[in-house]
PDB file of C-alpha atoms and ligand atoms in Angstrom:
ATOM      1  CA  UNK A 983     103.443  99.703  88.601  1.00  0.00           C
ATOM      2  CA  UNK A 984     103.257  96.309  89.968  1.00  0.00           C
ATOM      3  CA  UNK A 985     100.449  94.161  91.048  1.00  0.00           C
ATOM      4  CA  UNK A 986      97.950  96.419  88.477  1.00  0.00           C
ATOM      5  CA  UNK A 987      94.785  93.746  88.373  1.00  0.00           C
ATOM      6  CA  UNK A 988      94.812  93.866  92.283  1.00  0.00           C
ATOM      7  CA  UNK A 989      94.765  98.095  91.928  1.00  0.00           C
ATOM      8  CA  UNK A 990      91.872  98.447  89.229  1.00  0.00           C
ATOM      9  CA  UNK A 991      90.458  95.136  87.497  1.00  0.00           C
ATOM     10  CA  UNK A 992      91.277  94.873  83.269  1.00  0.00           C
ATOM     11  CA  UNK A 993      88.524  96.679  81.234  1.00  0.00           C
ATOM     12  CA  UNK A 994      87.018  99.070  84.156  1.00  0.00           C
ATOM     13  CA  UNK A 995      87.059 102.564  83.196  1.00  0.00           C
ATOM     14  CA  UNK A 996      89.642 103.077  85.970  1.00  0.00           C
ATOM     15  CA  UNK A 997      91.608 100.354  84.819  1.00  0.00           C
ATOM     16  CA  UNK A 998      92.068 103.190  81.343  1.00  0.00           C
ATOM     17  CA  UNK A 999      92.954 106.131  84.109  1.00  0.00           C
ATOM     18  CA  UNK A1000      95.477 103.552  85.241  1.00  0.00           C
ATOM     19  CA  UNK A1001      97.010 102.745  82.133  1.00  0.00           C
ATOM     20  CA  UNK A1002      97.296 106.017  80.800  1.00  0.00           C
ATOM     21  CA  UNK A1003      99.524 106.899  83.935  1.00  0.00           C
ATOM     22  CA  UNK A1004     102.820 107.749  83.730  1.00  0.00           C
ATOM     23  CA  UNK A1005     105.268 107.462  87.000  1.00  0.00           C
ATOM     24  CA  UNK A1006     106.415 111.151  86.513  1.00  0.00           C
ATOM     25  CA  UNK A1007     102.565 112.486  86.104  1.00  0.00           C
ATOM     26  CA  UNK A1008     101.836 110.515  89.986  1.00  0.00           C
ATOM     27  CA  UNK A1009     101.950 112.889  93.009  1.00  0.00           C
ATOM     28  CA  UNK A1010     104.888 111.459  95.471  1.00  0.00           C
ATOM     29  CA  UNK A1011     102.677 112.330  98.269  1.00  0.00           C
ATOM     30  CA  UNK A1012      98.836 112.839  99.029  1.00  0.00           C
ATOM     31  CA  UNK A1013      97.139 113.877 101.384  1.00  0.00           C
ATOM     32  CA  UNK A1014      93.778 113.455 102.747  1.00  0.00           C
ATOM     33  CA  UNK A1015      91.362 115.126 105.161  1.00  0.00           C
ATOM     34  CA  UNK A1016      88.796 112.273 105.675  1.00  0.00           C
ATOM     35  CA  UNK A1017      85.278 114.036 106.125  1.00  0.00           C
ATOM     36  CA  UNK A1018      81.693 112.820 106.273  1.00  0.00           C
ATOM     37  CA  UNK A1019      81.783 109.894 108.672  1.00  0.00           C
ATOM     38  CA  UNK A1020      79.222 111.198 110.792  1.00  0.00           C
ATOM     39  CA  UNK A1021      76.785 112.154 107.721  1.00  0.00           C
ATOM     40  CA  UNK A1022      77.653 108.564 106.525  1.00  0.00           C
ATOM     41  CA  UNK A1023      75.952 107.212 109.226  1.00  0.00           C
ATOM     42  CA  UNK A1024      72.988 109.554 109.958  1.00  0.00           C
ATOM     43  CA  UNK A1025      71.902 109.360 105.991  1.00  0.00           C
ATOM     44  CA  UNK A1026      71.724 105.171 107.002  1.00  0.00           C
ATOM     45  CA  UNK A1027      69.777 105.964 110.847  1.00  0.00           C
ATOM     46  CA  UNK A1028      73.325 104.831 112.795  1.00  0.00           C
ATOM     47  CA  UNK A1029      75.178 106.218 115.203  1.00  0.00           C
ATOM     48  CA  UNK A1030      77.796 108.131 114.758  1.00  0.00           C
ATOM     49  CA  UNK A1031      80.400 105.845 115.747  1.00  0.00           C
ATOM     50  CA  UNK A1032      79.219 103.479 112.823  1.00  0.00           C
ATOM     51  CA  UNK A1033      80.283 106.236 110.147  1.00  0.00           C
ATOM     52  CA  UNK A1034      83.848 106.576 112.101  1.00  0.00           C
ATOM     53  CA  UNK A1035      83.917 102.212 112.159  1.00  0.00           C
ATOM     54  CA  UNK A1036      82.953 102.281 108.151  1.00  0.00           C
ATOM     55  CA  UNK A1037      85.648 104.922 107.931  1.00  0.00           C
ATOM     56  CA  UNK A1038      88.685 102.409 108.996  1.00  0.00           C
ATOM     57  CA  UNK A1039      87.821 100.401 106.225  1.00  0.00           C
ATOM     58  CA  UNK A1040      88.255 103.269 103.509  1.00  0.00           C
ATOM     59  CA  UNK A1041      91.169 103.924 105.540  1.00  0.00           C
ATOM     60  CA  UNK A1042      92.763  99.978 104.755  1.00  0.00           C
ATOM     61  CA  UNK A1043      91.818 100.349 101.011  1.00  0.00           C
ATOM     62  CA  UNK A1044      93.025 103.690 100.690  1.00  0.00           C
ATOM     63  CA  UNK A1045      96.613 102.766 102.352  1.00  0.00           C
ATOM     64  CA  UNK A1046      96.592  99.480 100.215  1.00  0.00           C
ATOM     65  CA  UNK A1047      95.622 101.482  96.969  1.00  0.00           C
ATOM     66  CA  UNK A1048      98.808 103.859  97.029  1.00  0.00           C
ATOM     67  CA  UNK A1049     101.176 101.529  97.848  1.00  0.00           C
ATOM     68  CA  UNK A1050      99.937  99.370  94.457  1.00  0.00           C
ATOM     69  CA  UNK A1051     100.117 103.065  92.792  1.00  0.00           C
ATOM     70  CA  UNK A1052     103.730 102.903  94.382  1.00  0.00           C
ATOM     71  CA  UNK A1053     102.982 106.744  95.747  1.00  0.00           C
ATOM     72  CA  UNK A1054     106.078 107.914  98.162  1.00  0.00           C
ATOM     73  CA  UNK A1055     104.007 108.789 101.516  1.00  0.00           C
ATOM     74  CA  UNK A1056     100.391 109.016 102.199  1.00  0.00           C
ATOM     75  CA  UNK A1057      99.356 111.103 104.675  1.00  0.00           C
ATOM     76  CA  UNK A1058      95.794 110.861 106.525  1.00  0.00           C
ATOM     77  CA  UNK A1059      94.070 113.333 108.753  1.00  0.00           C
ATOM     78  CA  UNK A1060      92.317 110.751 111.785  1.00  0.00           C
ATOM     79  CA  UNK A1061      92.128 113.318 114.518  1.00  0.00           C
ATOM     80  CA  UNK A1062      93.050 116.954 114.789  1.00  0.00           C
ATOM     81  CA  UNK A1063      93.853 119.406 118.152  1.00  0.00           C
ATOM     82  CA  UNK A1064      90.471 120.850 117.692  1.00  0.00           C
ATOM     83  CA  UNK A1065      88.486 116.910 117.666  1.00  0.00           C
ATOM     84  CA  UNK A1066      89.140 116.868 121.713  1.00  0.00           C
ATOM     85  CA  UNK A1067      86.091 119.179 121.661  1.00  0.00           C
ATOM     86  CA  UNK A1068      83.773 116.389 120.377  1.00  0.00           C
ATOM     87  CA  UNK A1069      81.393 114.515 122.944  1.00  0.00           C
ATOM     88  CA  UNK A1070      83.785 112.118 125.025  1.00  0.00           C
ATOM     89  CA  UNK A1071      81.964 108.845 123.985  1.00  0.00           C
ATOM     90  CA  UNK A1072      82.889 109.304 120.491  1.00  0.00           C
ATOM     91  CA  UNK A1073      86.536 110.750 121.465  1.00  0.00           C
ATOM     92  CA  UNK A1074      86.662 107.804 123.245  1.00  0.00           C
ATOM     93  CA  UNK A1075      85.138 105.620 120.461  1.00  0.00           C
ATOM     94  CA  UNK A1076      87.939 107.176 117.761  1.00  0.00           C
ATOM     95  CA  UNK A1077      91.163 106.344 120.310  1.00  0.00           C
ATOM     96  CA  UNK A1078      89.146 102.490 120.776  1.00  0.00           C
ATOM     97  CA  UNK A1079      89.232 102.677 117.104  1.00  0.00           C
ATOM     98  CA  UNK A1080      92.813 103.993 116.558  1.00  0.00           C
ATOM     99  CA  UNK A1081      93.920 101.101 119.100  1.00  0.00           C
ATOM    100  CA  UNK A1082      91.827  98.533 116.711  1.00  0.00           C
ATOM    101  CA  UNK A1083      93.737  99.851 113.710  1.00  0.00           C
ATOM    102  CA  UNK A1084      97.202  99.285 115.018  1.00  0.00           C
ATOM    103  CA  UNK A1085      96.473  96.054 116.522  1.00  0.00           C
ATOM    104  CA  UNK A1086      94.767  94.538 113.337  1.00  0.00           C
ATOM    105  CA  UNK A1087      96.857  96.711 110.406  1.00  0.00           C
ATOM    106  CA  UNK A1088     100.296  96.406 111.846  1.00  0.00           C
ATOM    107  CA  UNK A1089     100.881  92.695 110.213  1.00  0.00           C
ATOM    108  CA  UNK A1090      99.705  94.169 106.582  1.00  0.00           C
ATOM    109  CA  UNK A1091     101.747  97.089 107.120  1.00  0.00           C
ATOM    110  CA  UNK A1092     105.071  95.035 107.865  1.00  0.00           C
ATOM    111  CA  UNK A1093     104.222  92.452 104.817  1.00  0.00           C
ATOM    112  CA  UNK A1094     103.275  95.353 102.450  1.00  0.00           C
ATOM    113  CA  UNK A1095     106.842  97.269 102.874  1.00  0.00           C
ATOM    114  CA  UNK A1096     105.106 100.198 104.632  1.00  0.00           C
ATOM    115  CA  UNK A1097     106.702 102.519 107.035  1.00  0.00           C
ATOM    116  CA  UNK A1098     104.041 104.196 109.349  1.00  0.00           C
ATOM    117  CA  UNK A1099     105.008 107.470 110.813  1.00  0.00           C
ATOM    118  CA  UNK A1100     102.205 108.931 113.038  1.00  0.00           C
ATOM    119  CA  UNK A1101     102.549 112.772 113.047  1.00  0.00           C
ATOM    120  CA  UNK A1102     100.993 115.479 115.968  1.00  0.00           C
ATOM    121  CA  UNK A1103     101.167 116.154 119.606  1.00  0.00           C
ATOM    122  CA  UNK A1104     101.669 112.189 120.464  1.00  0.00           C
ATOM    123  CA  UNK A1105     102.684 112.893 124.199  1.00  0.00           C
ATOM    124  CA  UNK A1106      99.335 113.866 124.446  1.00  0.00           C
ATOM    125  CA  UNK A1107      97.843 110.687 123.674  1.00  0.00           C
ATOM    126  CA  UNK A1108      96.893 108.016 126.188  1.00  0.00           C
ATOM    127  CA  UNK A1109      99.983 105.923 127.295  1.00  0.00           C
ATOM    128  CA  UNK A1110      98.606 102.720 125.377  1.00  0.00           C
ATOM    129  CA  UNK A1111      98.426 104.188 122.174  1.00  0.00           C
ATOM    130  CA  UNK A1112     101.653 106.198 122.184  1.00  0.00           C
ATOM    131  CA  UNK A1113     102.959 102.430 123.042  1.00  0.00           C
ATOM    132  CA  UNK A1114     100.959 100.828 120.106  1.00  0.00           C
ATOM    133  CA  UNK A1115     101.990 103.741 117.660  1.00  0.00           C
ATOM    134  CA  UNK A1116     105.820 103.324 118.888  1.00  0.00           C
ATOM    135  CA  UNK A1117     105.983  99.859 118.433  1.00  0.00           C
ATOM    136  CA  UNK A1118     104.640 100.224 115.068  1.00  0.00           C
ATOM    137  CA  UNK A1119     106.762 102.627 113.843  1.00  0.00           C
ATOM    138  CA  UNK A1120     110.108 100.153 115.213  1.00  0.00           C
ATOM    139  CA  UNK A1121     108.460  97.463 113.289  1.00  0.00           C
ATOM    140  CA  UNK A1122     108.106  98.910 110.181  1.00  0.00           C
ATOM    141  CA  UNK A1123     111.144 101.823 110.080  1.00  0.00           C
ATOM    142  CA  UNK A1124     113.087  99.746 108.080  1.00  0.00           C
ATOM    143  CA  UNK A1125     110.371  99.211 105.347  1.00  0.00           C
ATOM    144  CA  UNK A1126     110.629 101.249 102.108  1.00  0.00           C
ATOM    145  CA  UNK A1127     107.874 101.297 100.232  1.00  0.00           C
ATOM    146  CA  UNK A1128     104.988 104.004 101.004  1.00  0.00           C
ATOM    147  CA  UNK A1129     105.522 105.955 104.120  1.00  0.00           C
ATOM    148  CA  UNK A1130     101.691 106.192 105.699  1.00  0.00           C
ATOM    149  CA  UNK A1131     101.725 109.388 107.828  1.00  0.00           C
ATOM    150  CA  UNK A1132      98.730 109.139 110.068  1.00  0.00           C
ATOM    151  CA  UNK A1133      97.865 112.555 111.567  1.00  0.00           C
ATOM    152  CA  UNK A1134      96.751 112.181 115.500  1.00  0.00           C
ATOM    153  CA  UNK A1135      96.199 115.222 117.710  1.00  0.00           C
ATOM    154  CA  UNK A1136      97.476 117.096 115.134  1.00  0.00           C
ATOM    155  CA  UNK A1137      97.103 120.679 113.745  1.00  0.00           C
ATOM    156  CA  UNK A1138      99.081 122.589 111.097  1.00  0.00           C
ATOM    157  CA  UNK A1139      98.975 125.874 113.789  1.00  0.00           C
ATOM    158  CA  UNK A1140     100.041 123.772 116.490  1.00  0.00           C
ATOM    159  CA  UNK A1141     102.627 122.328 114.748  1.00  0.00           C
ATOM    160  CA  UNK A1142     104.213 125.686 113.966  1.00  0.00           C
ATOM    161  CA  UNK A1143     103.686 126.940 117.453  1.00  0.00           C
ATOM    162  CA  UNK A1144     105.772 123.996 118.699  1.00  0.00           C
ATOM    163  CA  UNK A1145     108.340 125.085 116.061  1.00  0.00           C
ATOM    164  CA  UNK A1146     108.563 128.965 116.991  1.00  0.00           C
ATOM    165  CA  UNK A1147     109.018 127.377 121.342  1.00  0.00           C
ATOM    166  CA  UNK A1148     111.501 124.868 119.864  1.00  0.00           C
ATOM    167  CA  UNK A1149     113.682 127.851 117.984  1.00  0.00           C
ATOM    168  CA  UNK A1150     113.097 130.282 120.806  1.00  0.00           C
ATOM    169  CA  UNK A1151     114.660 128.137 123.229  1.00  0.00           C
ATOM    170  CA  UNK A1152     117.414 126.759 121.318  1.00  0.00           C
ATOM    171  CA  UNK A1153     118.451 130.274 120.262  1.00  0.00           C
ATOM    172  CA  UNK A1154     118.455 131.406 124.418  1.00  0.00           C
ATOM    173  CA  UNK A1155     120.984 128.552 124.766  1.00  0.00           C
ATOM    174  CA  UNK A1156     122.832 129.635 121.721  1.00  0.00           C
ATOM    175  CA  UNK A1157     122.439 126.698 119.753  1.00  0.00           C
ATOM    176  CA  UNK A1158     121.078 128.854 116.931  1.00  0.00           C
ATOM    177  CA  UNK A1159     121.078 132.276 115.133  1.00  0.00           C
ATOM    178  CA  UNK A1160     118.714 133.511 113.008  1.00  0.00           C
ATOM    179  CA  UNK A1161     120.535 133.193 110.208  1.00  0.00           C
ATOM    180  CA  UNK A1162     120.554 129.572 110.376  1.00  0.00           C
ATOM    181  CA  UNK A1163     116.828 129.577 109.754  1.00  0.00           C
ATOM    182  CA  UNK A1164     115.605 129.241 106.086  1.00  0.00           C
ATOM    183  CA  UNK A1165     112.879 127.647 104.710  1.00  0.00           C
ATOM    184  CA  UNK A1166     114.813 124.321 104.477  1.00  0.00           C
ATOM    185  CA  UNK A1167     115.201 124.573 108.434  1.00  0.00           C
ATOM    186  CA  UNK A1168     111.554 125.091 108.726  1.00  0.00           C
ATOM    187  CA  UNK A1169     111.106 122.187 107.131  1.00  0.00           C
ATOM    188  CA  UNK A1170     113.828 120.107 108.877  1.00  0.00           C
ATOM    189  CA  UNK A1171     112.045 121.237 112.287  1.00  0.00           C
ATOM    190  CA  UNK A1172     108.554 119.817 111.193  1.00  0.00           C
ATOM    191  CA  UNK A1173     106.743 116.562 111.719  1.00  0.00           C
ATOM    192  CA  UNK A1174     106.841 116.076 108.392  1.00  0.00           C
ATOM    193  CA  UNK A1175     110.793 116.617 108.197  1.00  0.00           C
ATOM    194  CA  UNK A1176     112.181 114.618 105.664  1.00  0.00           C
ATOM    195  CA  UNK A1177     109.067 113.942 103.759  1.00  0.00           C
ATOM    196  CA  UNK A1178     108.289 115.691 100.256  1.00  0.00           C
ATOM    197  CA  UNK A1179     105.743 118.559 100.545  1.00  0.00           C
ATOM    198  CA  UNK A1180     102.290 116.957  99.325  1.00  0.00           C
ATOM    199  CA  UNK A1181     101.160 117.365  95.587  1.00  0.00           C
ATOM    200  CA  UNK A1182      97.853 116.747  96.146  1.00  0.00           C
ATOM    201  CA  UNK A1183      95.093 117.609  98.538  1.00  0.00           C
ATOM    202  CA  UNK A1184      91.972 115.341  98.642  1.00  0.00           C
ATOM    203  CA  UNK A1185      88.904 116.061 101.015  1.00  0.00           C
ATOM    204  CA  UNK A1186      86.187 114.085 101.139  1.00  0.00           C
ATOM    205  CA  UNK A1187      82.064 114.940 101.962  1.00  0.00           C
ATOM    206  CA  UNK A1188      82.147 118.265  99.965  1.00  0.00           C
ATOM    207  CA  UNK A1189      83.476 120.535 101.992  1.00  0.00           C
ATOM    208  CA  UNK A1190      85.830 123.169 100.448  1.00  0.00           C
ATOM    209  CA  UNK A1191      88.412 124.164 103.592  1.00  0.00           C
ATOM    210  CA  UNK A1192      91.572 123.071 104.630  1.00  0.00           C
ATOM    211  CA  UNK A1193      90.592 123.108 108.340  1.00  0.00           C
ATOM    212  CA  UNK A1194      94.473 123.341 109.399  1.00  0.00           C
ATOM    213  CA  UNK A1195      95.881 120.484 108.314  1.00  0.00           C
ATOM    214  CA  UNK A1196      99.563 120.863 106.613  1.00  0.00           C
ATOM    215  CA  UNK A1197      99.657 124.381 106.555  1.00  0.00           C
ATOM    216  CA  UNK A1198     103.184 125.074 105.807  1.00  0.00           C
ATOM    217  CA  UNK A1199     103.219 121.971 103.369  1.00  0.00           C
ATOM    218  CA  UNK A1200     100.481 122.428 101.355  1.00  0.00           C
ATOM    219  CA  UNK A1201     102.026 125.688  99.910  1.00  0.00           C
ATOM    220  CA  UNK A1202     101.898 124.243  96.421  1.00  0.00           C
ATOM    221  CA  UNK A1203      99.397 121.319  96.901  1.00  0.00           C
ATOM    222  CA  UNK A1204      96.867 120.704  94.225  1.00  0.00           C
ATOM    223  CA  UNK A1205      93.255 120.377  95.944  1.00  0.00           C
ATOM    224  CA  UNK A1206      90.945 118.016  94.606  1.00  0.00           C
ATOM    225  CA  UNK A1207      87.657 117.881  96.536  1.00  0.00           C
ATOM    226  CA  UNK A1208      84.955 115.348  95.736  1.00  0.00           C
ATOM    227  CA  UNK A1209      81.193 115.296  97.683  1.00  0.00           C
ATOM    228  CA  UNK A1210      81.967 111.151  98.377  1.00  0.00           C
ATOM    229  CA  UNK A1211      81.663 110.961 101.923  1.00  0.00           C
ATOM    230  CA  UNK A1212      84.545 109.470 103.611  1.00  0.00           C
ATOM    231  CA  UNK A1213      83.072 105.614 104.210  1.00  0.00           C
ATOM    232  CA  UNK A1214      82.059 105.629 100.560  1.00  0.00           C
ATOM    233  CA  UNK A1215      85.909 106.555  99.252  1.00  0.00           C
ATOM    234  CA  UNK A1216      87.241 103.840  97.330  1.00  0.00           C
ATOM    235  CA  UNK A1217      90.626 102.913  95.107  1.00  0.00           C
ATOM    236  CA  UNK A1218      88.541 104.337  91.816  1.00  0.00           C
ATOM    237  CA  UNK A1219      87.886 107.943  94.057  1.00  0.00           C
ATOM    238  CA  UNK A1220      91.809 107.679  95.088  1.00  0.00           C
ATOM    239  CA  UNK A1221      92.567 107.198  91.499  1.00  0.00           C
ATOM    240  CA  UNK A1222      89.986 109.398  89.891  1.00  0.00           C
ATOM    241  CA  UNK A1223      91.421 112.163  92.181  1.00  0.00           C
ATOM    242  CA  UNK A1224      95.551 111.000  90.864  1.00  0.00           C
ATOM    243  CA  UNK A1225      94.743 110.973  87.037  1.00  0.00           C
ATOM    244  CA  UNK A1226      92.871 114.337  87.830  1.00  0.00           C
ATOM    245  CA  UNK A1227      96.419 115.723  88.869  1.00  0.00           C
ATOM    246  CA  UNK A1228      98.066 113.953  86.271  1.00  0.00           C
ATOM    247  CA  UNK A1229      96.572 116.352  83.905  1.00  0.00           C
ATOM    248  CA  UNK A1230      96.921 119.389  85.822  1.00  0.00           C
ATOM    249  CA  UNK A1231      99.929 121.984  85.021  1.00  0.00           C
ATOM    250  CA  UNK A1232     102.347 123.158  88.017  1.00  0.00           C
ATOM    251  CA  UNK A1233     103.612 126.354  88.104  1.00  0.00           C
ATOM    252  CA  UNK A1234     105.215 126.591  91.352  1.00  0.00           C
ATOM    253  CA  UNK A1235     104.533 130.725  90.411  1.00  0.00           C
ATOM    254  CA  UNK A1236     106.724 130.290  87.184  1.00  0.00           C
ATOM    255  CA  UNK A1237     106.194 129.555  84.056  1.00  0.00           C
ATOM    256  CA  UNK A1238     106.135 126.383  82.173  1.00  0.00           C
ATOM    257  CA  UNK A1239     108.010 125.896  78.887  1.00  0.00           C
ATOM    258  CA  UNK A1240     105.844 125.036  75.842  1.00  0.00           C
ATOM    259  CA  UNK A1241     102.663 125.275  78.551  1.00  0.00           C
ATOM    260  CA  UNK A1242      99.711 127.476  77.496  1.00  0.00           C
ATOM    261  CA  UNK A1243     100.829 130.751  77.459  1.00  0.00           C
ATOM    262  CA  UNK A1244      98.599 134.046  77.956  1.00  0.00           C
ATOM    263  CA  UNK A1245     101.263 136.525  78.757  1.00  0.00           C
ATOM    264  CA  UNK A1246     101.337 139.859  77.729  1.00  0.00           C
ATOM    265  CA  UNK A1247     104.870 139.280  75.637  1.00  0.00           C
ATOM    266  CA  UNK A1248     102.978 136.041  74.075  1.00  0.00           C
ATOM    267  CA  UNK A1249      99.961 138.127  73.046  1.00  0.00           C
ATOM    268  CA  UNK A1250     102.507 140.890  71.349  1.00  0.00           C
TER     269      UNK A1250
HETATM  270  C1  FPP B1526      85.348 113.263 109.991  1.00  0.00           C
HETATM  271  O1  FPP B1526      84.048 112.800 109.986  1.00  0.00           O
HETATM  272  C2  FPP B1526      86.310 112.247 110.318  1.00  0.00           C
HETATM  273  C3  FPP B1526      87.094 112.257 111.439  1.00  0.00           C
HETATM  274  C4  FPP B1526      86.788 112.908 112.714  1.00  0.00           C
HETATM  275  C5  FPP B1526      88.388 111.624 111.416  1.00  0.00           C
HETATM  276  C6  FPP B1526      88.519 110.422 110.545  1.00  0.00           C
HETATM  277  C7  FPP B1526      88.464 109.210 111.353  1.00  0.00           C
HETATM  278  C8  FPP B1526      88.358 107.981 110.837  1.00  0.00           C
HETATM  279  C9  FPP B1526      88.322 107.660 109.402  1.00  0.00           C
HETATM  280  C10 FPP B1526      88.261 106.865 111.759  1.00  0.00           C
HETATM  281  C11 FPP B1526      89.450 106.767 112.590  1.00  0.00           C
HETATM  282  C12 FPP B1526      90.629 106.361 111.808  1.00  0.00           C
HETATM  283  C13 FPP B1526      91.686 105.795 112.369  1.00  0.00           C
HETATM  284  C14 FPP B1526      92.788 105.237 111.566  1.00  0.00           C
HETATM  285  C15 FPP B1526      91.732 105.692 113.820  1.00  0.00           C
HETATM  286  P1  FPP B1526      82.983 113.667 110.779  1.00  0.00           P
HETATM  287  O2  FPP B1526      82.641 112.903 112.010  1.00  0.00           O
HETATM  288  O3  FPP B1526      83.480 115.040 110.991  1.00  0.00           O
HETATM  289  O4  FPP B1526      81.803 113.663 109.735  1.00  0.00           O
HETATM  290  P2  FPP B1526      80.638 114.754 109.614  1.00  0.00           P
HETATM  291  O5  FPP B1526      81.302 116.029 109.159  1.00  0.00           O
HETATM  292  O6  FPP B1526      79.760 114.162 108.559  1.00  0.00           O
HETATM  293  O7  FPP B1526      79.978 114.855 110.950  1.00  0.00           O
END
């Protein structure tokens, strides 16, 4: 792991959790369902908006953090199908703020080797930001560090329901048979195509749901929830929460050789 002073300073108890990592115990890919803005801000007597301004900077830290931990892809839940129903001032204040981001982050994306990759309904999005998000993804395709997979107007049900039109109307122009579809071609038809499946599910402010994010991709995800609320995340949550999957065992519904084993052919 490069640059390991800049990701947790020598001597700090996360500075141990850091050391005792190995590259195969670190997920490839997190994920993140950012939750407690608003709470952030009314515990402190601010408006809401405040807890979602606070949030872009755990956002920046948590981006820089896992590309020092050299993860694979990062992916970050910012606004879901279901966040249109919110009052329109502070819909309005999170696309002001998602404009903000892209202007201010895109430099520090290109210089840090990151490829962004915003995933969800993006035709749906004003024409300004679909412009800010395309020209950031040009900019940084060609990077190849950590892919940061920013989740707008997105939903795991939505994202399936866009799958089932998309193989309903190829297979009425013939362009595929049933056979054709496995779970490989599910996830070759995704937003996520290409990506590896996350290992590990973080959500912040104590909540313990998944609130349709992933669906299909967090089949084998390990969860790791933490009552921080999201403003108040920082590199020592992201890698409390990585050295807490570092120790955990994955199954994948098998069996793990030499793992702890309570069968009923072990106990005989
Ligand atoms: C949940 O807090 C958070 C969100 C609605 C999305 C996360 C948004 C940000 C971190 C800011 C925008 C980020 C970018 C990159 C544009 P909540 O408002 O539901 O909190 P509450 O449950 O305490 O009310």
């Amino acid at each position: 792991m490069k640059d390991l002073d800049r990701l947790a300073a020598p001597g700090t108890p996360e500075r141990e959790l850091v050391d005792r990592l190995t590259p195969s115990s670190l997920p490839r890919h997190v994920a993140i369902i950012m939750d407690g803005n608003g709470r952030w801000a009314r515990q402190r007597g601010l408006p809401r908006v405040e807890g979602h301004r606070a949030g872009i900077r755990a956002v920046r830290d948590t981006v820089e953090a896992a590309a020092r931990l050299e993860l694979e892809a990062l992916t970050m839940y910012a606004f879901s199908t279901e966040n249109w129903k919110r009052p329109r001032w502070e819909v309005r204040t999170l696309m002001a703020l998602l404009k903000e981001y892209l202007a201010k982050e895109l430099r520090t994306m290109v210089d840090n080797n990151i490829r962004f990759r915003p995933i969800g309904r993006l035709g749906e999005l004003e024409p300004e930001i679909q412009q800010g998000l395309a020209q950031a993804v040009e900019l940084t395709s060609k990077n190849t560090g950590l892919t940061f997979q920013i989740a707008l107007n997105y939903s795991g049900r939505s994202e399936l329901v866009d799958l089932v039109r998309y193989a309903v109307a190829a297979a009425h122009s013939e362009k595929l048979s049933p056979d054709t579809i496995d779970e490989e071609w599910v996830a070759a038809h995704l937003t996520t195509a290409g990506m590896p499946d996350p290992d590990l599910l973080i959500r912040t402010s104590g909540e313990l749901r998944i609130s349709n994010f992933l669906l299909w991709q967090i089949a084998y995800a390990e969860l790791h929830f933490t009552p921080v609320l999201w403003p108040d995340f920082t590199t020592r949550d992201l890698i409390q929460a990585v050295a807490d999957f570092a120790r955990r065992e994955r199954r994948y519904g098998g069996v793990v050789e030499g793992g702890h084993d309570n069968t009923e052919e072990a106990a005989e």
